[in-house]
mmCIF file of C-alpha atoms in Angstrom:
data_model
loop_
_atom_site.group_PDB
_atom_site.id
_atom_site.type_symbol
_atom_site.label_atom_id
_atom_site.label_comp_id
_atom_site.label_asym_id
_atom_site.label_seq_id
_atom_site.Cartn_x
_atom_site.Cartn_y
_atom_site.Cartn_z
ATOM 1 C CA MET A 24 -105.931 -2.731 80.252
ATOM 2 C CA ALA A 25 -102.863 -0.984 80.191
ATOM 3 C CA LYS A 26 -101.809 -3.283 77.902
ATOM 4 C CA LYS A 27 -103.917 -2.311 75.341
ATOM 5 C CA THR A 28 -102.738 1.113 75.391
ATOM 6 C CA ASN A 29 -99.442 0.621 75.262
ATOM 7 C CA ARG A 30 -100.459 -0.974 71.786
ATOM 8 C CA LEU A 31 -101.661 2.172 70.832
ATOM 9 C CA TYR A 32 -98.824 3.703 70.550
ATOM 10 C CA TYR A 33 -96.605 1.782 68.246
ATOM 11 C CA LYS A 34 -95.775 3.195 65.386
ATOM 12 C CA ILE A 35 -96.184 0.904 62.763
ATOM 13 C CA ARG A 36 -93.545 2.060 59.425
ATOM 14 C CA LYS A 37 -95.184 1.737 56.040
ATOM 15 C CA SER A 38 -91.252 2.266 54.445
ATOM 16 C CA PRO A 39 -90.459 -0.907 54.363
ATOM 17 C CA ILE A 40 -93.824 -2.550 53.226
ATOM 18 C CA VAL A 41 -94.103 -0.217 50.056
ATOM 19 C CA VAL A 42 -90.464 -1.159 48.976
ATOM 20 C CA ILE A 43 -90.491 -4.490 49.892
ATOM 21 C CA GLY A 44 -93.827 -4.411 47.720
ATOM 22 C CA GLY A 45 -91.921 -2.595 45.323
ATOM 23 C CA ALA A 46 -89.528 -5.313 45.019
ATOM 24 C CA VAL A 47 -91.916 -8.148 45.063
ATOM 25 C CA LEU A 48 -93.542 -6.327 41.628
ATOM 26 C CA LEU A 49 -89.504 -5.783 40.575
ATOM 27 C CA TRP A 50 -89.721 -9.624 40.541
ATOM 28 C CA ILE A 51 -92.755 -10.554 39.214
ATOM 29 C CA ALA A 52 -92.261 -8.461 36.032
ATOM 30 C CA GLY A 53 -88.550 -10.672 35.718
ATOM 31 C CA VAL A 54 -90.464 -14.034 36.061
ATOM 32 C CA ALA A 55 -93.102 -12.377 33.742
ATOM 33 C CA ALA A 56 -90.090 -12.222 31.518
ATOM 34 C CA GLY A 57 -89.366 -15.871 31.625
ATOM 35 C CA GLU A 58 -85.498 -14.436 33.150
ATOM 36 C CA PRO A 59 -85.494 -17.398 36.088
ATOM 37 C CA GLU A 60 -84.852 -19.687 33.403
ATOM 38 C CA ARG A 61 -81.654 -17.252 31.844
ATOM 39 C CA VAL A 62 -79.832 -17.433 34.908
ATOM 40 C CA TRP A 63 -80.683 -20.818 35.626
ATOM 41 C CA GLU A 64 -79.010 -21.867 32.682
ATOM 42 C CA GLN A 65 -76.280 -18.866 34.019
ATOM 43 C CA ALA A 66 -76.001 -20.536 36.981
ATOM 44 C CA CYS A 67 -75.592 -23.846 35.669
ATOM 45 C CA GLN A 68 -72.585 -23.839 33.099
ATOM 46 C CA ILE A 69 -68.550 -22.707 34.473
ATOM 47 C CA CYS A 70 -68.513 -18.978 34.111
ATOM 48 C CA LEU A 71 -64.785 -19.425 33.560
ATOM 49 C CA SER A 72 -64.406 -15.717 32.713
ATOM 50 C CA CYS A 73 -66.643 -15.210 36.198
ATOM 51 C CA ILE A 74 -63.522 -17.010 38.153
ATOM 52 C CA GLY A 75 -60.977 -15.821 36.384
ATOM 53 C CA LEU A 76 -59.747 -18.344 34.370
ATOM 54 C CA GLY A 77 -60.047 -18.970 30.647
ATOM 55 C CA MET B 5 -76.830 -13.623 70.856
ATOM 56 C CA GLU B 6 -73.208 -14.153 69.607
ATOM 57 C CA PHE B 7 -73.406 -17.898 69.637
ATOM 58 C CA ILE B 8 -76.805 -18.304 67.724
ATOM 59 C CA ARG B 9 -75.245 -16.446 64.701
ATOM 60 C CA LYS B 10 -71.965 -17.993 64.245
ATOM 61 C CA TRP B 11 -74.737 -21.252 64.363
ATOM 62 C CA LEU B 12 -76.411 -19.557 61.706
ATOM 63 C CA GLN B 13 -73.667 -18.268 59.796
ATOM 64 C CA VAL B 14 -72.232 -21.956 60.360
ATOM 65 C CA ILE B 15 -76.046 -23.494 58.371
ATOM 66 C CA PHE B 16 -76.547 -20.673 56.320
ATOM 67 C CA THR B 17 -73.293 -21.397 54.638
ATOM 68 C CA PHE B 18 -73.598 -25.475 54.522
ATOM 69 C CA ALA B 19 -77.287 -24.524 53.105
ATOM 70 C CA VAL B 20 -76.548 -21.950 50.160
ATOM 71 C CA ASN B 21 -73.755 -25.056 49.215
ATOM 72 C CA GLY B 22 -75.382 -27.791 49.813
ATOM 73 C CA ASN B 23 -73.973 -29.901 47.442
ATOM 74 C CA TRP B 24 -71.451 -31.982 48.810
ATOM 75 C CA SER B 25 -71.320 -34.775 46.592
ATOM 76 C CA PHE B 26 -69.066 -32.518 44.607
ATOM 77 C CA PRO B 27 -65.396 -33.992 44.574
ATOM 78 C CA PHE B 28 -66.993 -37.214 42.930
ATOM 79 C CA THR B 29 -68.843 -35.190 40.301
ATOM 80 C CA ARG B 30 -65.956 -33.662 39.766
ATOM 81 C CA GLY B 31 -68.548 -31.013 38.619
ATOM 82 C CA ILE B 32 -71.375 -27.657 39.468
ATOM 83 C CA TYR B 33 -74.248 -28.344 40.478
ATOM 84 C CA GLN B 34 -77.094 -27.739 38.011
ATOM 85 C CA GLY B 35 -80.418 -28.889 39.692
ATOM 86 C CA PRO B 36 -83.368 -26.555 40.500
ATOM 87 C CA LEU B 37 -82.373 -25.092 43.225
ATOM 88 C CA LYS B 38 -79.686 -23.004 41.267
ATOM 89 C CA VAL B 39 -83.152 -20.076 40.332
ATOM 90 C CA ILE B 40 -83.301 -19.774 44.042
ATOM 91 C CA CYS B 41 -81.213 -16.062 44.944
ATOM 92 C CA SER B 42 -78.403 -16.927 47.738
ATOM 93 C CA PRO B 43 -78.622 -13.878 50.300
ATOM 94 C CA GLY B 44 -75.154 -13.561 50.411
ATOM 95 C CA LEU B 45 -72.220 -13.301 48.336
ATOM 96 C CA ASN B 46 -71.268 -16.999 47.300
ATOM 97 C CA CYS B 47 -70.627 -17.502 43.905
ATOM 98 C CA TYR B 48 -72.717 -19.710 41.966
ATOM 99 C CA SER B 49 -69.375 -21.282 39.606
ATOM 100 C CA CYS B 50 -68.290 -23.376 43.138
ATOM 101 C CA PRO B 51 -68.596 -26.829 43.003
ATOM 102 C CA ALA B 52 -70.382 -27.087 46.277
ATOM 103 C CA SER B 53 -73.012 -24.035 45.529
ATOM 104 C CA THR B 54 -76.916 -24.953 45.424
ATOM 105 C CA THR B 55 -78.133 -21.272 44.499
ATOM 106 C CA TYR B 56 -76.851 -18.519 42.137
ATOM 107 C CA CYS B 57 -74.993 -15.470 43.708
ATOM 108 C CA PRO B 58 -77.587 -12.114 43.032
ATOM 109 C CA ILE B 59 -74.352 -9.929 42.320
ATOM 110 C CA GLY B 60 -72.905 -12.532 39.252
ATOM 111 C CA SER B 61 -76.726 -13.173 37.721
ATOM 112 C CA LEU B 62 -77.208 -9.144 37.950
ATOM 113 C CA GLN B 63 -73.959 -8.421 35.755
ATOM 114 C CA ASN B 64 -74.308 -11.385 32.880
ATOM 115 C CA LEU B 65 -77.796 -9.977 32.639
ATOM 116 C CA ILE B 66 -77.116 -6.714 31.941
ATOM 117 C CA GLY B 67 -74.058 -7.411 29.843
ATOM 118 C CA GLY B 68 -76.347 -9.894 28.203
ATOM 119 C CA VAL B 69 -78.720 -6.930 27.197
ATOM 120 C CA ARG B 70 -78.489 -5.471 24.162
ATOM 121 C CA LEU B 71 -78.463 -9.162 23.057
ATOM 122 C CA ALA B 72 -82.360 -10.156 24.832
ATOM 123 C CA ILE B 73 -83.467 -6.951 23.338
ATOM 124 C CA GLU B 74 -82.327 -8.369 19.667
ATOM 125 C CA ASN B 75 -83.734 -11.572 20.609
ATOM 126 C CA GLY B 76 -87.177 -10.180 21.811
ATOM 127 C CA GLN B 77 -86.279 -11.303 25.613
ATOM 128 C CA HIS B 78 -86.790 -8.290 27.838
ATOM 129 C CA PHE B 79 -84.229 -9.264 30.098
ATOM 130 C CA PHE B 80 -83.544 -7.065 32.561
ATOM 131 C CA GLY B 81 -82.106 -8.387 35.600
ATOM 132 C CA LEU B 82 -85.131 -7.512 37.592
ATOM 133 C CA SER B 83 -86.370 -10.549 38.984
ATOM 134 C CA VAL B 84 -82.725 -10.308 40.148
ATOM 135 C CA LEU B 85 -83.193 -7.447 41.174
ATOM 136 C CA GLY B 86 -86.688 -8.208 42.517
ATOM 137 C CA GLY B 87 -85.175 -11.055 44.758
ATOM 138 C CA MET B 88 -82.112 -8.603 46.248
ATOM 139 C CA GLY B 89 -84.878 -6.112 46.611
ATOM 140 C CA VAL B 90 -86.932 -8.350 48.501
ATOM 141 C CA LEU B 91 -83.877 -9.898 50.792
ATOM 142 C CA GLY B 92 -82.927 -5.580 51.853
ATOM 143 C CA GLY B 93 -86.265 -5.029 52.953
ATOM 144 C CA LEU B 94 -86.695 -7.352 54.991
ATOM 145 C CA PHE B 95 -83.438 -7.628 56.909
ATOM 146 C CA GLY B 96 -80.922 -5.153 54.516
ATOM 147 C CA ARG B 97 -77.280 -5.804 56.140
ATOM 148 C CA LEU B 98 -78.355 -7.870 58.762
ATOM 149 C CA ILE B 99 -77.986 -10.968 55.894
ATOM 150 C CA CYS B 100 -73.714 -9.642 55.965
ATOM 151 C CA GLY B 101 -74.169 -10.429 59.666
ATOM 152 C CA TRP B 102 -75.896 -14.171 60.312
ATOM 153 C CA MET B 103 -76.387 -15.055 56.334
ATOM 154 C CA CYS B 104 -73.056 -14.290 54.201
ATOM 155 C CA PRO B 105 -70.232 -17.177 54.013
ATOM 156 C CA PHE B 106 -67.501 -14.395 53.090
ATOM 157 C CA GLY B 107 -68.578 -12.368 55.812
ATOM 158 C CA PHE B 108 -68.215 -16.166 58.131
ATOM 159 C CA VAL B 109 -64.711 -16.449 56.378
ATOM 160 C CA GLN B 110 -64.117 -12.626 57.319
ATOM 161 C CA GLU B 111 -64.167 -12.788 60.887
ATOM 162 C CA MET B 112 -62.954 -16.661 61.461
ATOM 163 C CA LEU B 113 -59.513 -15.143 59.989
ATOM 164 C CA HIS B 114 -59.766 -12.000 61.989
ATOM 165 C CA LYS B 115 -59.817 -14.207 65.647
ATOM 166 C CA ILE B 116 -56.683 -15.233 65.244
ATOM 167 C CA SER B 117 -54.412 -13.058 67.601
ATOM 168 C CA SER B 118 -52.642 -10.019 66.225
ATOM 169 C CA LYS B 119 -52.290 -6.347 66.463
ATOM 170 C CA LYS B 120 -56.267 -4.967 64.639
ATOM 171 C CA VAL B 121 -56.196 -2.032 62.588
ATOM 172 C CA LYS B 122 -59.118 0.555 62.545
ATOM 173 C CA ILE B 123 -60.192 0.765 58.923
ATOM 174 C CA PRO B 124 -60.907 4.738 57.522
ATOM 175 C CA ARG B 125 -63.974 5.211 57.354
ATOM 176 C CA LEU B 126 -63.549 6.913 53.635
ATOM 177 C CA LEU B 127 -62.637 3.576 52.781
ATOM 178 C CA ASN B 128 -66.156 2.618 53.093
ATOM 179 C CA TYR B 129 -67.540 4.453 50.242
ATOM 180 C CA GLY B 130 -65.036 2.121 47.706
ATOM 181 C CA LYS B 131 -67.857 -0.411 47.705
ATOM 182 C CA TYR B 132 -70.081 1.888 46.247
ATOM 183 C CA GLY B 133 -68.344 2.900 43.487
ATOM 184 C CA VAL B 134 -67.770 -1.077 43.149
ATOM 185 C CA LEU B 135 -71.659 -1.524 42.688
ATOM 186 C CA LEU B 136 -71.851 1.087 39.981
ATOM 187 C CA VAL B 137 -68.732 1.000 38.532
ATOM 188 C CA PHE B 138 -68.302 -2.617 37.865
ATOM 189 C CA VAL B 139 -71.413 -4.493 38.233
ATOM 190 C CA VAL B 140 -73.097 -1.843 36.136
ATOM 191 C CA LEU B 141 -71.985 0.131 34.005
ATOM 192 C CA LEU B 142 -68.804 -1.461 32.824
ATOM 193 C CA PRO B 143 -71.350 -5.523 32.135
ATOM 194 C CA LEU B 144 -73.904 -2.483 30.062
ATOM 195 C CA PHE B 145 -71.037 0.107 28.345
ATOM 196 C CA MET B 146 -67.957 -2.405 27.844
ATOM 197 C CA VAL B 147 -69.478 -4.878 25.296
ATOM 198 C CA ASP B 148 -67.611 -7.354 23.009
ATOM 199 C CA ASP B 149 -68.480 -7.422 18.762
ATOM 200 C CA PHE B 150 -71.094 -9.604 19.558
ATOM 201 C CA GLY B 151 -72.817 -6.469 21.805
ATOM 202 C CA SER B 152 -72.113 -8.581 25.250
ATOM 203 C CA GLY B 153 -70.803 -7.186 27.979
ATOM 204 C CA GLY B 154 -68.683 -9.377 30.987
ATOM 205 C CA PRO B 155 -69.172 -9.695 34.475
ATOM 206 C CA TRP B 156 -66.523 -7.324 35.547
ATOM 207 C CA PHE B 157 -66.756 -7.738 39.051
ATOM 208 C CA CYS B 158 -66.493 -11.255 39.653
ATOM 209 C CA LYS B 159 -63.620 -11.139 37.052
ATOM 210 C CA THR B 160 -61.219 -8.110 38.053
ATOM 211 C CA LEU B 161 -62.284 -7.996 41.689
ATOM 212 C CA CYS B 162 -64.252 -10.673 43.556
ATOM 213 C CA PRO B 163 -62.702 -12.826 45.926
ATOM 214 C CA ALA B 164 -65.265 -15.034 46.825
ATOM 215 C CA GLY B 165 -65.399 -16.496 43.667
ATOM 216 C CA THR B 166 -61.512 -17.073 43.454
ATOM 217 C CA LEU B 167 -61.535 -18.860 46.803
ATOM 218 C CA GLU B 168 -64.955 -20.784 46.136
ATOM 219 C CA ALA B 169 -65.017 -21.810 42.871
ATOM 220 C CA GLY B 170 -61.221 -20.866 40.887
ATOM 221 C CA LEU B 171 -59.123 -22.844 43.961
ATOM 222 C CA PRO B 172 -62.279 -25.833 43.700
ATOM 223 C CA LEU B 173 -61.918 -25.635 39.885
ATOM 224 C CA LEU B 174 -58.531 -26.344 39.392
ATOM 225 C CA LEU B 175 -58.154 -28.850 41.279
ATOM 226 C CA LEU B 176 -60.852 -30.625 40.690
ATOM 227 C CA GLN B 177 -60.167 -30.444 36.622
ATOM 228 C CA PRO B 178 -57.031 -30.485 35.956
ATOM 229 C CA HIS B 179 -57.095 -29.205 32.290
ATOM 230 C CA LEU B 180 -58.620 -25.490 32.915
ATOM 231 C CA ARG B 181 -54.693 -24.834 34.514
ATOM 232 C CA SER B 182 -53.842 -24.971 31.988
ATOM 233 C CA THR B 183 -56.111 -21.446 31.103
ATOM 234 C CA LEU B 184 -54.271 -19.726 33.932
ATOM 235 C CA GLY B 185 -53.440 -16.050 32.949
ATOM 236 C CA VAL B 186 -53.026 -12.050 34.315
ATOM 237 C CA LEU B 187 -56.699 -11.992 35.004
ATOM 238 C CA PHE B 188 -56.060 -15.408 37.726
ATOM 239 C CA VAL B 189 -52.917 -13.770 38.496
ATOM 240 C CA GLY B 190 -55.068 -10.581 40.137
ATOM 241 C CA LYS B 191 -57.889 -11.671 41.639
ATOM 242 C CA MET B 192 -55.658 -14.545 43.411
ATOM 243 C CA MET B 193 -53.686 -10.484 44.872
ATOM 244 C CA VAL B 194 -56.953 -9.451 45.791
ATOM 245 C CA LEU B 195 -57.878 -12.871 47.632
ATOM 246 C CA VAL B 196 -54.864 -12.990 49.239
ATOM 247 C CA LEU B 197 -54.878 -8.814 50.211
ATOM 248 C CA PHE B 198 -58.234 -9.674 51.666
ATOM 249 C CA MET B 199 -57.732 -12.588 53.629
ATOM 250 C CA VAL B 200 -55.154 -11.387 54.913
ATOM 251 C CA TRP B 201 -55.999 -7.249 55.996
ATOM 252 C CA SER B 202 -59.545 -9.846 57.762
ATOM 253 C CA VAL B 203 -56.615 -11.332 60.487
ATOM 254 C CA PHE B 204 -55.742 -6.580 61.359
ATOM 255 C CA SER B 205 -58.789 -5.505 60.579
ATOM 256 C CA SER B 206 -62.803 -6.437 61.005
ATOM 257 C CA ARG B 207 -64.242 -7.787 58.277
ATOM 258 C CA PRO B 208 -62.697 -5.026 55.196
ATOM 259 C CA PHE B 209 -64.121 -6.647 51.814
ATOM 260 C CA CYS B 210 -67.682 -6.120 54.099
ATOM 261 C CA ARG B 211 -67.050 -2.326 53.838
ATOM 262 C CA VAL B 212 -64.623 -2.035 51.187
ATOM 263 C CA MET B 213 -65.311 -3.709 48.311
ATOM 264 C CA CYS B 214 -68.653 -5.977 48.439
ATOM 265 C CA PRO B 215 -71.217 -4.718 45.500
ATOM 266 C CA LEU B 216 -73.669 -7.203 47.541
ATOM 267 C CA GLY B 217 -72.846 -5.014 50.879
ATOM 268 C CA ALA B 218 -73.377 -0.890 49.469
ATOM 269 C CA PHE B 219 -76.544 -2.920 48.134
ATOM 270 C CA TYR B 220 -78.066 -3.734 51.114
ATOM 271 C CA GLY B 221 -76.658 -0.949 52.937
ATOM 272 C CA LEU B 222 -79.064 1.037 51.044
ATOM 273 C CA PHE B 223 -82.670 -0.680 52.983
ATOM 274 C CA SER B 224 -80.260 1.285 55.979
ATOM 275 C CA ARG B 225 -83.162 3.162 57.236
ATOM 276 C CA VAL B 226 -85.934 1.422 55.747
ATOM 277 C CA ARG B 227 -85.403 -2.240 55.818
ATOM 278 C CA LEU B 228 -87.563 -4.276 57.923
ATOM 279 C CA VAL B 229 -85.977 -5.844 60.764
ATOM 280 C CA ARG B 230 -83.247 -3.410 61.867
ATOM 281 C CA MET B 231 -82.098 -2.186 65.819
ATOM 282 C CA GLN B 232 -82.706 1.050 67.620
ATOM 283 C CA LEU B 233 -81.301 3.531 70.742
ATOM 284 C CA ASP B 234 -83.669 4.391 73.118
ATOM 285 C CA LYS B 235 -82.170 7.799 73.341
ATOM 286 C CA GLN B 236 -83.840 8.899 76.385
ATOM 287 C CA ARG B 237 -81.761 5.531 78.452
ATOM 288 C CA CYS B 238 -78.626 6.172 76.877
ATOM 289 C CA THR B 239 -75.341 7.646 77.822
ATOM 290 C CA ASN B 240 -72.955 7.949 75.740
ATOM 291 C CA CYS B 241 -70.245 5.470 77.386
ATOM 292 C CA GLU B 242 -69.416 4.671 73.745
ATOM 293 C CA ALA B 243 -69.120 1.070 74.986
ATOM 294 C CA CYS B 244 -70.920 0.156 71.804
ATOM 295 C CA HIS B 245 -68.784 1.850 69.382
ATOM 296 C CA ALA B 246 -65.731 -0.365 71.010
ATOM 297 C CA VAL B 247 -67.870 -3.847 70.488
ATOM 298 C CA CYS B 248 -68.318 -2.698 66.704
ATOM 299 C CA PRO B 249 -66.613 -4.945 64.204
ATOM 300 C CA MET B 250 -68.548 -2.879 61.717
ATOM 301 C CA GLU B 251 -67.033 0.325 63.508
ATOM 302 C CA VAL B 252 -69.969 2.074 63.411
ATOM 303 C CA LYS B 253 -71.060 5.003 66.505
ATOM 304 C CA PHE B 254 -74.508 3.091 67.291
ATOM 305 C CA ASN B 255 -75.677 6.051 69.531
ATOM 306 C CA GLU B 256 -74.510 8.455 66.867
ATOM 307 C CA ASN B 257 -76.576 7.142 63.873
ATOM 308 C CA PRO B 258 -78.617 3.329 64.732
ATOM 309 C CA ASN B 259 -79.440 3.479 61.476
ATOM 310 C CA ASP B 260 -75.915 3.431 59.531
ATOM 311 C CA PRO B 261 -75.699 1.715 56.547
ATOM 312 C CA GLU B 262 -72.658 -0.185 57.980
ATOM 313 C CA CYS B 263 -74.053 -1.576 60.360
ATOM 314 C CA ILE B 264 -74.593 -5.644 60.379
ATOM 315 C CA THR B 265 -77.431 -5.776 63.252
ATOM 316 C CA CYS B 266 -74.661 -8.726 64.600
ATOM 317 C CA MET B 267 -76.261 -7.352 68.284
ATOM 318 C CA ALA B 268 -72.933 -6.864 69.685
ATOM 319 C CA CYS B 269 -73.851 -3.593 70.581
ATOM 320 C CA MET B 270 -77.084 -4.620 72.709
ATOM 321 C CA SER B 271 -75.934 -7.397 73.506
ATOM 322 C CA LYS B 272 -71.756 -6.893 74.633
ATOM 323 C CA ALA B 273 -71.919 -3.352 75.523
ATOM 324 C CA CYS B 274 -74.903 -1.948 76.143
ATOM 325 C CA LYS B 275 -75.970 -1.737 80.554
ATOM 326 C CA CYS B 276 -78.901 0.696 80.174
ATOM 327 C CA ASN B 277 -80.183 -1.497 78.052
ATOM 328 C CA ALA B 278 -80.905 1.367 75.525
ATOM 329 C CA ILE B 279 -80.818 -0.525 72.231
ATOM 330 C CA TYR B 280 -83.218 -2.319 70.945
ATOM 331 C CA VAL B 281 -84.227 -5.026 68.149
ATOM 332 C CA GLU B 282 -87.478 -3.382 66.410
ATOM 333 C CA ILE B 283 -89.784 -5.120 63.714
ATOM 334 C CA GLY B 284 -91.192 -2.507 61.204
ATOM 335 C CA GLY B 285 -91.767 -0.168 64.267
ATOM 336 C CA VAL B 286 -92.479 -2.669 66.825
ATOM 337 C CA PRO B 287 -89.383 -3.659 69.800
ATOM 338 C CA ILE B 288 -88.950 -7.024 69.708
ATOM 339 C CA HIS B 289 -86.516 -7.092 71.990
ATOM 340 C CA ALA B 290 -85.532 -3.971 74.653
ATOM 341 C CA GLY B 291 -82.151 -6.097 75.841
ATOM 342 C CA ALA B 292 -80.407 -8.600 77.157
ATOM 343 C CA LYS B 293 -79.934 -7.235 80.776
ATOM 344 C CA PRO B 294 -83.009 -7.141 83.329
ATOM 345 C CA VAL B 295 -83.757 -2.629 83.765
ATOM 346 C CA GLU B 296 -86.473 -1.514 86.167
ATOM 347 C CA SER B 297 -88.462 -0.331 82.808
ATOM 348 C CA SER B 298 -90.150 -3.087 81.226
ATOM 349 C CA SER B 299 -89.885 -3.681 77.440
ATOM 350 C CA ALA B 300 -93.175 -2.019 77.620
ATOM 351 C CA ASP B 301 -92.155 1.066 78.749
ATOM 352 C CA VAL B 302 -89.522 1.573 76.167
ATOM 353 C CA ALA B 303 -92.621 1.018 72.893
ATOM 354 C CA VAL B 304 -95.801 3.696 74.559
ATOM 355 C CA ARG B 305 -91.463 5.954 74.877
ATOM 356 C CA GLN B 306 -91.308 5.351 70.991
ATOM 357 C CA GLY B 307 -94.277 5.841 70.233
ATOM 358 C CA GLN B 308 -93.837 9.076 72.246
ATOM 359 C CA GLU B 309 -91.432 10.137 70.214
ATOM 360 C CA GLY B 310 -92.008 9.520 66.966
#
């Protein structure tokens, strides 16, 4: 019984859920635009300028 | 706790660098796993890397935004930003403390016996400037004749790229040595600076220059997993100050953007069980040492304060 009462006092934070939800929406928008394929293409090439060569 | 954290750092380092056949192939991994975002700073041109670097990808997408629009593509970096946002919203800078390979390298270097030096707090703001200028503004506005911007942070500053990609590729592919120039010399100097600095100060790159750390730091107040302080138990003894690798004064600001949630304050310093981990507002660990009050009491008081 006491355990049940204690649980009522937990203040669940909503801000992380809102932030993560917003980020998921961004991710979905990017995926829908076809970005992962572009990211994959970039990541599969040695980016010489990225590592200070070339 | 420290033992578990160290092992997780090792596991994550090898997980995001899982292409161990690179000494034989002499190239980089090109498989499907490279659509997965590395949580920490880990160069995707590293021969062993099996994931993409969020900072590198973000710069490339921002730099290529004009060309993409011209070609009718809507590549604004939203998927990368969203991926980083999910990680930041879940863990924030806990990633720096538990999952980042370059953070792990700096921690190992700091174990070398030497006189230890503090980093002035003002320098901590440098990384926000790096994030804004080198990751967003320069790739967006410093464009070539074709309207394409470059990855300025990777190109001029990133020591992780030099260590994980530049040096190994120079060893594996000798023909690349002919491309060495001023840029590489500058990047080597940055790498040496932070390697040496890491011996004397704790995680200097994470605190002064890392744009990914700066990004995750923006989530310090809203992240799901964080550490909190029970002010009724805290005696302000400041024991937490002494053990913090990021020089956070936890009892003064539990949501400090520098906190990497290494939990050293909770497991090594606090004798009063005043520091605990909470997930979304629910305390899950009220310190390592037993005290008279139970963890349920902490939760109840937390609720009353809130």
